[in-house]
Coordinates of C-alpha atoms in Angstrom, one line a residue:
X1 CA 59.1 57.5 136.5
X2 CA 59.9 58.7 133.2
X3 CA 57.8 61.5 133.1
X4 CA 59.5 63.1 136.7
X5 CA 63.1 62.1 134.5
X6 CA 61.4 64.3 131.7
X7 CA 60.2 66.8 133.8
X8 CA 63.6 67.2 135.9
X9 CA 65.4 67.9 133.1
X10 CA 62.9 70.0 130.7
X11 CA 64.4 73.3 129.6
X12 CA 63.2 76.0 128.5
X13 CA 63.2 76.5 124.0
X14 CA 64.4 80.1 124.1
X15 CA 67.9 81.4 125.3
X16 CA 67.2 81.9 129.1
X17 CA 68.8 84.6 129.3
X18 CA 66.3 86.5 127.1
X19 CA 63.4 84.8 129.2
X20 CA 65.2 86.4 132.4
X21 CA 65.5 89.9 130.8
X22 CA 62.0 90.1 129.9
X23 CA 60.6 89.5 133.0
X24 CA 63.1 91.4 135.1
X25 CA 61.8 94.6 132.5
X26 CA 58.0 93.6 133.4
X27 CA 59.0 93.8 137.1
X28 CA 61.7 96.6 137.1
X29 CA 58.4 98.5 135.9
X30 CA 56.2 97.8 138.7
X31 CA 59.3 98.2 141.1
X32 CA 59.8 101.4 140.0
X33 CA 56.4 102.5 140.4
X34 CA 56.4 102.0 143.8
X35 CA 58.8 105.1 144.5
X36 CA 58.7 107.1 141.3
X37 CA 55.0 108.9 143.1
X38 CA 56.8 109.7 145.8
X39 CA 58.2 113.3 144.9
X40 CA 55.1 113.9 143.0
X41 CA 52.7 113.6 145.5
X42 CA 52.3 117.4 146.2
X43 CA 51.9 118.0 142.4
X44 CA 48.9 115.3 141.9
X45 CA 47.6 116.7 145.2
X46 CA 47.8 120.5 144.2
X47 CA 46.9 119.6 140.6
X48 CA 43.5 117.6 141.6
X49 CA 42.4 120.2 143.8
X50 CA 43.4 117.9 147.4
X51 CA 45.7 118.3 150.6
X52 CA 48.9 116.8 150.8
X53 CA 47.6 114.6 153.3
X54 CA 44.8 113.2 150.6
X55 CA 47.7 112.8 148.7
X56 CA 49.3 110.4 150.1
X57 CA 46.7 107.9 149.5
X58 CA 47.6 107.4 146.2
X59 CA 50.8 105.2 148.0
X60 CA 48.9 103.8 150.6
X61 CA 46.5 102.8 148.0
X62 CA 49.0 101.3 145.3
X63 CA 51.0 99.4 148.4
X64 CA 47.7 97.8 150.1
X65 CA 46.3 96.2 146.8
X66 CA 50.0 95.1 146.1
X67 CA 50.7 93.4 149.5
X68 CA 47.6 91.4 149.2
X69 CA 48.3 89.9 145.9
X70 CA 51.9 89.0 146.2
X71 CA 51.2 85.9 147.9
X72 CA 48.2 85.3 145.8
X73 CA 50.0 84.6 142.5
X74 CA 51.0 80.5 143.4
X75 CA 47.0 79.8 143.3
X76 CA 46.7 82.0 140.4
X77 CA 49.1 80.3 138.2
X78 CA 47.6 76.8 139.2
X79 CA 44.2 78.0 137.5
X80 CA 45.7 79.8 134.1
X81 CA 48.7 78.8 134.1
X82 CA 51.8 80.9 135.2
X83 CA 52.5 82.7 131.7
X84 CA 48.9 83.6 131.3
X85 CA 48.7 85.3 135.1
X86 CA 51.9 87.0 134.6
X87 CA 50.7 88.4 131.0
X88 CA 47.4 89.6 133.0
X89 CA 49.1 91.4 135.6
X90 CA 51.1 92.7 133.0
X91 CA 47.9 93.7 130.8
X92 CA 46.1 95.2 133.9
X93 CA 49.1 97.2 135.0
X94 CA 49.7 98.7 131.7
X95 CA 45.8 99.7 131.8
X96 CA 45.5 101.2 134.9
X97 CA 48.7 103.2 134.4
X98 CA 47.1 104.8 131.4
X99 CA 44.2 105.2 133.9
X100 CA 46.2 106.8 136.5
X101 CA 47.5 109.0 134.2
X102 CA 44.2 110.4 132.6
X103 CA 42.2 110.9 136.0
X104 CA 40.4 114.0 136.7
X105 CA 40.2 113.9 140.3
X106 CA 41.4 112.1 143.0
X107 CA 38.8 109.5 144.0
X108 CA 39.2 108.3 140.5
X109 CA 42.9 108.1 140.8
X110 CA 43.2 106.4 144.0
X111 CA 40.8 103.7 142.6
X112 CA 43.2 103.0 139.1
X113 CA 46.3 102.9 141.9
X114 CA 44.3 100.0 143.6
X115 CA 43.9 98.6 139.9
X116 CA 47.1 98.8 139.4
X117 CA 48.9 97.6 142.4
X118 CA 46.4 94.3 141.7
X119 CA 48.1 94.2 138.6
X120 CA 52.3 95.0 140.2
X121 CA 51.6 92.6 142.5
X122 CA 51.8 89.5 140.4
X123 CA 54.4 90.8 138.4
X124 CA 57.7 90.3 141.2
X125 CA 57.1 86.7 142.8
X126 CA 56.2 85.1 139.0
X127 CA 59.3 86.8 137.7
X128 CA 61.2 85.4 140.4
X129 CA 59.8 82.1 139.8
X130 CA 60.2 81.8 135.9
X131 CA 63.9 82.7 136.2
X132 CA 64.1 79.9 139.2
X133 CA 62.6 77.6 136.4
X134 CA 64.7 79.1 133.3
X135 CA 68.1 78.1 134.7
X136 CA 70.1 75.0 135.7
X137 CA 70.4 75.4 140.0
X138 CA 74.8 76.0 139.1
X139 CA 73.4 79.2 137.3
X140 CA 70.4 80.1 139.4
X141 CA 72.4 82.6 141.1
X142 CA 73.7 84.5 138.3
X143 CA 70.1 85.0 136.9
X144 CA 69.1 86.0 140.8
X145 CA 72.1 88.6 140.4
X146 CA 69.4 90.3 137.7
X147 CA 66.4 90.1 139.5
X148 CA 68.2 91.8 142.6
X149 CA 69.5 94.4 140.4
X150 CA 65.8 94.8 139.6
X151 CA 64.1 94.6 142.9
X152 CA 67.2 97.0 144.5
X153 CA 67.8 99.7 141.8
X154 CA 64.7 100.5 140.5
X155 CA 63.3 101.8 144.3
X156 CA 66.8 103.7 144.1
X157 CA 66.1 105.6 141.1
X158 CA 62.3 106.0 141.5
X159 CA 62.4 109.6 143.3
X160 CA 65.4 111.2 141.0
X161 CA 63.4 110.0 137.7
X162 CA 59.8 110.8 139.5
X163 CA 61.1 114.8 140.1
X164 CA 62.7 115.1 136.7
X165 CA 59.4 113.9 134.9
X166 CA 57.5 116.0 137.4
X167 CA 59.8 119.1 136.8
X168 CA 60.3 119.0 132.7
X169 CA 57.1 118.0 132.3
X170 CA 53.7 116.9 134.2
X171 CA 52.9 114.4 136.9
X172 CA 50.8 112.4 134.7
X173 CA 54.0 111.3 132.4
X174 CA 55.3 109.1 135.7
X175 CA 52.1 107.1 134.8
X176 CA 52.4 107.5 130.8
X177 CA 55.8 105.9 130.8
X178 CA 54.6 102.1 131.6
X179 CA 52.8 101.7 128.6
X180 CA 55.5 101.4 125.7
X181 CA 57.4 99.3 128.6
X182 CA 54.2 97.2 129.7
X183 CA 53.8 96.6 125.4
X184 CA 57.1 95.6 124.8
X185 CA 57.2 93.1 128.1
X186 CA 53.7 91.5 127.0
X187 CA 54.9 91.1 123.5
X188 CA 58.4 89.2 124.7
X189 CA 56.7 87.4 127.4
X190 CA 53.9 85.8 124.8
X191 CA 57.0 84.9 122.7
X192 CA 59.8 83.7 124.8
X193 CA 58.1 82.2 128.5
X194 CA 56.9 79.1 128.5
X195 CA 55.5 77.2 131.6
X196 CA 57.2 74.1 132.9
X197 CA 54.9 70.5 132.5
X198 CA 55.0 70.6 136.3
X199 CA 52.9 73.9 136.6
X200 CA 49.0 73.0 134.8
X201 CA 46.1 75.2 134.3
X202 CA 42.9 73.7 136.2
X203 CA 39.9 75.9 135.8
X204 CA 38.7 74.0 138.6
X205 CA 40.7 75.8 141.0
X206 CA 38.7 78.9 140.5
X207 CA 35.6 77.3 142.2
X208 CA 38.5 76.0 145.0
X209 CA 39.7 79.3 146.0
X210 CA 40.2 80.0 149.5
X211 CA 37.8 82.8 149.5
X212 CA 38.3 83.0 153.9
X213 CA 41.8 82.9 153.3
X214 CA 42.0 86.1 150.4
X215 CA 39.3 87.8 153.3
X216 CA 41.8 87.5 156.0
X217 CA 44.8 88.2 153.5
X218 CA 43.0 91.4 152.9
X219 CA 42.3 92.6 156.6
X220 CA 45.7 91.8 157.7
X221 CA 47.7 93.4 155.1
X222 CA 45.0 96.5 154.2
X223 CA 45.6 96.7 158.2
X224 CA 49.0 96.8 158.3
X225 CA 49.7 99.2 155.6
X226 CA 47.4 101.8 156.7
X227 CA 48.5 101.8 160.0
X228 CA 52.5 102.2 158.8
X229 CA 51.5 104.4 156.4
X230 CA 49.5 107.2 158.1
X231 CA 51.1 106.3 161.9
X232 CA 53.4 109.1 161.8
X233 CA 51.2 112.0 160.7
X234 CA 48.4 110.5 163.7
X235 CA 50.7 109.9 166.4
X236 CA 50.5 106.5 166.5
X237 CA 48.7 104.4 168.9
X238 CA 47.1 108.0 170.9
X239 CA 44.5 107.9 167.4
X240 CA 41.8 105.5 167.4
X241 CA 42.5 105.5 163.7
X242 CA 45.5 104.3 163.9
X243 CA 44.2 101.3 167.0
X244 CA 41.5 100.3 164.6
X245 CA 44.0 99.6 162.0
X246 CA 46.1 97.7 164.1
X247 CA 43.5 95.7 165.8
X248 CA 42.5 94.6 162.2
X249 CA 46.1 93.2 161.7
X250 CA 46.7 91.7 164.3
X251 CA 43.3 89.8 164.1
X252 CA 43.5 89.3 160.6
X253 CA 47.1 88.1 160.6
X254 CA 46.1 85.9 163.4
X255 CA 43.0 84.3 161.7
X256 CA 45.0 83.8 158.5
X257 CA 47.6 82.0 160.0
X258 CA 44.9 79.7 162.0
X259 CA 43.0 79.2 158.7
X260 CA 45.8 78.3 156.4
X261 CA 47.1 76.2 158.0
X262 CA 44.2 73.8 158.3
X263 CA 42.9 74.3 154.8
X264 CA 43.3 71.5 152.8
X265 CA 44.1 74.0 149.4
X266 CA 45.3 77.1 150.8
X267 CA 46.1 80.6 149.2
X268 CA 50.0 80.7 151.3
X269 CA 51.2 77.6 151.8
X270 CA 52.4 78.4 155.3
X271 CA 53.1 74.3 155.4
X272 CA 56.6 75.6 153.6
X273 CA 57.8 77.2 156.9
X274 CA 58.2 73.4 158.2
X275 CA 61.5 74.1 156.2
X276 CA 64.0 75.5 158.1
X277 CA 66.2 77.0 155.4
X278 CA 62.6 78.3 154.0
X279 CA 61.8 79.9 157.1
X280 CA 65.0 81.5 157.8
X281 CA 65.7 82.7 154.6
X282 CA 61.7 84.3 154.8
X283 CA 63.0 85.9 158.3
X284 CA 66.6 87.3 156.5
X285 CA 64.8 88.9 153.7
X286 CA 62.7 90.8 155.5
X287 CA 65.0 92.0 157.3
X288 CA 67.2 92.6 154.3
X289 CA 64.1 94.3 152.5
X290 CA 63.6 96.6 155.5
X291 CA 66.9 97.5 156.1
X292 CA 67.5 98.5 152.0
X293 CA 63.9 100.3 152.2
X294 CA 65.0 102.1 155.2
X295 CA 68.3 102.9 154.2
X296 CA 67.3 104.2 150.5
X297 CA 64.5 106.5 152.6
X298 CA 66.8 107.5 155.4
X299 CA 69.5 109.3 153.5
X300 CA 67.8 111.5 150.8
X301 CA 65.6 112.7 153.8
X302 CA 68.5 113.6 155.7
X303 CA 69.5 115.2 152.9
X304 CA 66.3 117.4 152.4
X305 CA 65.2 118.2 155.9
X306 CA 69.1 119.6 157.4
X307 CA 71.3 120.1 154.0
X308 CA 68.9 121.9 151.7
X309 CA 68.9 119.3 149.2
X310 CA 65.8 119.6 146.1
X311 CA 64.1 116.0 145.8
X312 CA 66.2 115.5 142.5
X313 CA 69.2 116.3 144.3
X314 CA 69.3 114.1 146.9
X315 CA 67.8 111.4 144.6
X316 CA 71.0 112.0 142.4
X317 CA 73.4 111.6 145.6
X318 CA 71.9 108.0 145.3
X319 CA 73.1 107.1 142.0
X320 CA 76.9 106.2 143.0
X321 CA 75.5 103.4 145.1
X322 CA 73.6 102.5 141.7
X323 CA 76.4 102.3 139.9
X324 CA 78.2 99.9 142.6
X325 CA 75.1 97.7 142.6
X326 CA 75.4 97.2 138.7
X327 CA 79.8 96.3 139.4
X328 CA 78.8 93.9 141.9
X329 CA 76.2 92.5 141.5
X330 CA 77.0 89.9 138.6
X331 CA 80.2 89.2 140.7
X332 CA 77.9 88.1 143.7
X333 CA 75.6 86.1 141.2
X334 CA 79.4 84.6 140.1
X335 CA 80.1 84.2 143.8
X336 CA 77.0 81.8 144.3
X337 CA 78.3 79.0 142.0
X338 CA 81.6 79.0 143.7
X339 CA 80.9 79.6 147.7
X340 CA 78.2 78.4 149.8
X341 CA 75.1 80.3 150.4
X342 CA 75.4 81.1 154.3
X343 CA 78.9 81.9 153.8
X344 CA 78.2 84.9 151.7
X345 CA 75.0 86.0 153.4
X346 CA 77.4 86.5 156.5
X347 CA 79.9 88.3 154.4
X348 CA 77.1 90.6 153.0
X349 CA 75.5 91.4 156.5
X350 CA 78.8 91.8 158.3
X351 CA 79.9 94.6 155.6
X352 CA 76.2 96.0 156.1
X353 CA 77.2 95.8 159.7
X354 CA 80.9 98.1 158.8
X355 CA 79.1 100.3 156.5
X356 CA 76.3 101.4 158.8
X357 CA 78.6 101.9 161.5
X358 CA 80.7 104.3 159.2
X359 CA 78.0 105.9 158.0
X360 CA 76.9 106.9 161.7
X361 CA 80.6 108.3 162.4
X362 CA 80.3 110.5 159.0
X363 CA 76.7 111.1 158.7
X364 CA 77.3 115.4 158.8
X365 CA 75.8 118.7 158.5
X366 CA 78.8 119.7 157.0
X367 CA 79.0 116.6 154.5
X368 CA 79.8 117.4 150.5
X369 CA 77.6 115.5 148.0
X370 CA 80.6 113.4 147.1
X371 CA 80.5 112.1 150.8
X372 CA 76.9 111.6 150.4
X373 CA 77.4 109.7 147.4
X374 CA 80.2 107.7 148.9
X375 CA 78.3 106.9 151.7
X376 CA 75.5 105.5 149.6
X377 CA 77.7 102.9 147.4
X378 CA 79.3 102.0 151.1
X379 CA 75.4 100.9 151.6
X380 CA 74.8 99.9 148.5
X381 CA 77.9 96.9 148.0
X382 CA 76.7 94.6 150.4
X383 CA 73.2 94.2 149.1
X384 CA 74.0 91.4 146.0
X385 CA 76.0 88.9 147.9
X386 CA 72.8 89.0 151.1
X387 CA 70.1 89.2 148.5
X388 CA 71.0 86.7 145.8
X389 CA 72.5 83.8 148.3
X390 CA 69.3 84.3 150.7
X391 CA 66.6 84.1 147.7
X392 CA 69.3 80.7 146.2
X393 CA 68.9 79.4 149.5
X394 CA 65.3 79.6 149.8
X395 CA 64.3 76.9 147.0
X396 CA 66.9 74.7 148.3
X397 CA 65.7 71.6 149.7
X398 CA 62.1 72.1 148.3
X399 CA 60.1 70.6 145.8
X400 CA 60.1 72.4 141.9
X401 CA 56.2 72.5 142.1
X402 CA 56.6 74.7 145.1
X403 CA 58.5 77.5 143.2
X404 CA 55.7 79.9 142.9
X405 CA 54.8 79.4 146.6
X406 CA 58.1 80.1 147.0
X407 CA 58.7 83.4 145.4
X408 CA 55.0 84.8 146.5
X409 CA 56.1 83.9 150.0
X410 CA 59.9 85.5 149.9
X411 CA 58.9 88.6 148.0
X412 CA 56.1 88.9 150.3
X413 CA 58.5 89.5 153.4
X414 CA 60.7 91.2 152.0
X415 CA 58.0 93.9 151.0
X416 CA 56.0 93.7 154.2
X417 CA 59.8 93.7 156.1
X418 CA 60.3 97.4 153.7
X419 CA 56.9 98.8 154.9
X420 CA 57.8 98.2 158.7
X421 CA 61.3 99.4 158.8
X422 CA 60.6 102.8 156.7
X423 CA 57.8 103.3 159.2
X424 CA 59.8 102.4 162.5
X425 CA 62.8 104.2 161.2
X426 CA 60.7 107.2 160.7
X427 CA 59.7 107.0 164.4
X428 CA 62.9 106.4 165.9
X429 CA 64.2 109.6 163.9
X430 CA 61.9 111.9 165.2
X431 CA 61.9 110.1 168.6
X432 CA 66.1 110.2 169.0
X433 CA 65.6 114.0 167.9
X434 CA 63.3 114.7 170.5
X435 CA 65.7 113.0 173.1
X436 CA 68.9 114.7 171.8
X437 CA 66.9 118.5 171.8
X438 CA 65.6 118.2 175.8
X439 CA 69.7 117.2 176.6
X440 CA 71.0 119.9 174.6
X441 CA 68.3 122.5 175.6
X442 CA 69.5 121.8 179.1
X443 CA 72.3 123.7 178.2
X444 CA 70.3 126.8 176.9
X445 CA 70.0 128.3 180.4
X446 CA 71.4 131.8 181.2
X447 CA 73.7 130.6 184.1
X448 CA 75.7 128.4 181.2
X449 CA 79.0 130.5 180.1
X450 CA 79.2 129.2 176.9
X451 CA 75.7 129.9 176.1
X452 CA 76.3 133.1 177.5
X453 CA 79.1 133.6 174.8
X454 CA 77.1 132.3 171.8
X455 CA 74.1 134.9 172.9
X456 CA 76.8 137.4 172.9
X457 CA 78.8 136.7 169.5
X458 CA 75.0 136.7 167.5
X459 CA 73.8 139.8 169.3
X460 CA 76.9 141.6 168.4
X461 CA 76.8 140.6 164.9
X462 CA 73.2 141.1 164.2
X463 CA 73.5 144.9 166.0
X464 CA 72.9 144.6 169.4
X465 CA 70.0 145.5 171.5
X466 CA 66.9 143.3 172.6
X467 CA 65.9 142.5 169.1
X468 CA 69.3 141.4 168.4
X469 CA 69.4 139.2 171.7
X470 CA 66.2 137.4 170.8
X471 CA 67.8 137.0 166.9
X472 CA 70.4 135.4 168.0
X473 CA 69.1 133.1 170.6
X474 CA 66.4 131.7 167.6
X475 CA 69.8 131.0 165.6
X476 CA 70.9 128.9 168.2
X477 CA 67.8 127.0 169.2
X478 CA 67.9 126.3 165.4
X479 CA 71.5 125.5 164.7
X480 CA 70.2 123.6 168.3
X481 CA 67.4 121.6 166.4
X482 CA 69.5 120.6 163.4
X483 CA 72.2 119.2 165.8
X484 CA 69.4 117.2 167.3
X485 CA 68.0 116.2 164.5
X486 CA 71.7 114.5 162.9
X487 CA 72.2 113.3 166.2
X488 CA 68.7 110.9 165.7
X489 CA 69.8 110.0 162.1
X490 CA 73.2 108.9 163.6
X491 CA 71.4 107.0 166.4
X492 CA 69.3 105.2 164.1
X493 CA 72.1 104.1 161.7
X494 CA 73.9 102.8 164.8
X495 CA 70.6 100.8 165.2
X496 CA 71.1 99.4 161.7
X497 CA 74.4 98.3 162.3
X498 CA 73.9 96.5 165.7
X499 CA 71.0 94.8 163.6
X500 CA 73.3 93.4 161.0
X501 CA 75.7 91.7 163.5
X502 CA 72.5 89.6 164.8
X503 CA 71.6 89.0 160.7
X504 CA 75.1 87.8 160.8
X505 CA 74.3 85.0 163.2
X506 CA 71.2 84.1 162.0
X507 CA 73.0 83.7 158.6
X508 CA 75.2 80.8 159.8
X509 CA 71.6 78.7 161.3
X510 CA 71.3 78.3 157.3
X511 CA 72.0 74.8 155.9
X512 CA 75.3 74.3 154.0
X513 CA 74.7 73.7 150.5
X514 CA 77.3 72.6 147.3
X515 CA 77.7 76.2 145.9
X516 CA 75.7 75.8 143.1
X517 CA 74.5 72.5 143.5
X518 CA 71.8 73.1 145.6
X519 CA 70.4 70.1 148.1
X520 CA 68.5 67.2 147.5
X521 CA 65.1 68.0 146.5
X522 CA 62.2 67.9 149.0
X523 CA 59.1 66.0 149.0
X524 CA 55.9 67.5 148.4
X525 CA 54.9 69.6 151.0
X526 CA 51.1 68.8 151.9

């Protein structure tokens, strides 16, 4: 009894603080790297002699080994002990970005990405959980107001930083960079984080591991990923490509949750879903995750495709919503000790609701980059109060030995929630476009007067004559396609919005907590 009374109220010997700002740089890192390829993809493709296509497996690849590990890092930290597995992600990440860096061709690179999203992968859920430990529950939020900023503003920046490097220098320098930052963060980490008595190495896990479980873990997710990823450019569900990869999800998924279940040491405790709040807040956050992930895709690609915007351009329209995040987000963290969690969860999603309903009415071809950038910190102000109260929320009620669970689990859905919603989002884009071209190219026939008119303006003003005629009929059919092509952006932040107003009553199904009290702890959850 007096080891739980010692163990309940162990603290940490540095300044938590510190503790919190060394892992949040270890996992702004791998954050980052999940975005900062993006706009260098037809550089590494061009410069290693492959198609743009090819290309793109060096995300595919980085995402699939990421997802699978996420969830992985509880059972990890049981056999080495939570410090020690974050310092090895750490250590293998900082390696295979020197890797990815020095490879000659592309096979070579696509198999360091894999290295190194092994490596990312354990570096978000065990920050997560060592800043959950760190700090007293009355200042849990303000240290998840850091980790937000992390997991929210590195994806943000990731493109505009990825073109600069690309442009001033080489490709190769978006891999370079981790090192100094991977040093630094394993040097700190040795020094400052300590593991809690309740978390204890056991080699012994290593011959316990759930090797049927990390198998199905595997198919589902390597499933899943491939089939977002490549389902645009293979139409879906008409490739057998595409059906193969989704059959493999879906049985994967299906076997995994069967098998976990029922296994007496499991890789995901899925037991943790018993939980209400647990399972709620794992539902919110991946929908918070896809909605950010959508809306940080959505708008620099609007950008791009109808205003003409360079990569670093439209990733520099993003940095007033960066700016916002960094105002408000301490003020949310603030906000957690003083209001209950569900209470500002519903105040986040119903200004997520106002903003993406604005941003449809004012979503332009004729919009200035200072609109752009307004429109993004509209986006951007709502994220802290959903993101910290949802993630406080989830370790209420439950046991502290279940904190790495916990964090695998929460940053799980929120990533796998990103990977959908960028992908449907895509779809509905180019779908909505498609719908809005066939109704206006119904009014593209001869016998419509102002068609008629339009036909008649261009042909004068390009010079008359057949060629003219046919000149200015492309200009419309394009001026046509651009219309169309807003019209599916608008439709789909409409979507968004309607969305948030259902988040907002799924927000409320949360238990009411003592802002920053927290609930009574759980019992172990076997």
């Amino acid at each position: 009894m007096a080891d739980l009374e010692h163990d309940s109220n162990w603290r940490p010997k540095a300044n938590p603080w510190l503790i919190a700002a060394t892992v949040a740089l270890a996992a702004f890192m791998e954050v980052l790297d999940t975005s900062i390829a993006n706009v260098a993809l037809p550089h590494i493709a061009g410069n290693l002699g492959a198609s743009t296509d090819q290309g793109t497996w060096v995300l595919t690849s980085y995402l699939v080994s990421n997802a699978i590990i996420l969830p992985v890092g509880g059972w990890a930290s049981s056999v080495i002990g939570r410090r020690n597995f974050f310092m090895t992600c750490i250590v293998i990440f900082t390696i295979a970005s020197f890797l990815c860096g020095i490879a000659p061709s592309l096979p070579i690179l696509l198999i360091c990405r894999v290295i190194q999203g092994i490596g990312g992968g354990g570096l978000q859920p065990m920050a997560q959980a060592i800043m959950a430990d760190s700090f007293e529950e009355k200042k849990r939020g303000q240290a998840f107001a850091l980790y937000g900023l992390v997991a929210v503003l590195a994806p943000s920046i990731g493109p505009t930083l990825g073109g600069w490097i690309t442009d001033n220098y080489s490709w190769r320098w978006i891999f370079y960079i981790n090192i100094p930052v991977g040093i630094l963060a394993l040097i700190l980490t040795q020094r400052l984080v300590q593991d809690p008595p309740w978390i204890k190495a056991d080699r012994d896990n290593l011959r316990r591991l759930d090797y049927i479980g990390l198998t199905l873990l595997s198919l589902a997710m390597g499933g899943l990923q491939i089939m977002l990823d490549k389902g645009e450019e293979n139409d879906w569900f008409a490739s057998s490509f595409i059906r193969f990869f989704g059959v493999m999800f879906v049985v994967g998924m299906i076997g995994l949750i069967w098998w976990e279940w029922r296994h007496k040491a499991p890789l995901m405790n899925l037991k943790l879903f018993k939980f209400k709040n647990f399972a709620i807040c794992c539902f919110l956050m991946m929908l918070v995750g896809g909605v950010l992930n959508a809306a940080t895709v959505l708008q620099p690609q609007f950008l791009q495709q109808l205003l003409g915007y360079t990569a670093t351009n439209a990733g520099m329209a993003l940095t007033a919503g960066g700016v916002a995040l960094v105002i408000v987000m301490p003020l949310a963290g603030i906000a957690t000790g003083k209001f209950a969690a569900r209470n500002l969860a519903a105040l986040g999603f119903t200004a997520f609701a106002c903003a993406y309903y604005w941003v449809s009415t004012h979503v332009t071809l004729d919009m200035s980059f200072g609109q752009a950038q307004f429109l993004r910190v509209l986006q951007m102000v709502p994220i802290p109060f959903c993101f910290i109260s949802i993630t406080n929320a989830a370790y209420v009620g439950l046991p502290r030995e279940a904190s790495n669970q916990v964090s695998g689990l929460i940053n799980f859905a929120r990533n796998v929630g990103g990977s959908i919603f960028i992908a449907v989002t895509g779809a509905l884009v180019t779908n909505r476009s498609l719908f809005h071209q066939n109704r206006l190219a119904d009014h593209m026939q001869f016998g419509s007067q102002p068609f008629q008119q339009a036909v008649t303006m261009f042909k004068g003003y390009l010079g008359g004559g057949a060629a003219g005629e046919q000149a200015g009929q492309a200009m419309i059919y394009q001026q046509l396609n651009q219309q169309a092509t807003a019209q599916g952006y608008v439709d789909v932040y409409r979507m968004l919005a309607w969305m948030s107003c259902l988040m907002v009553l799924l927000a409320f199904l949360l238990s009411k907590n003592k802002p920053g009290e927290g609930m009574p702890k759980g019992e172990a959850v076997h």
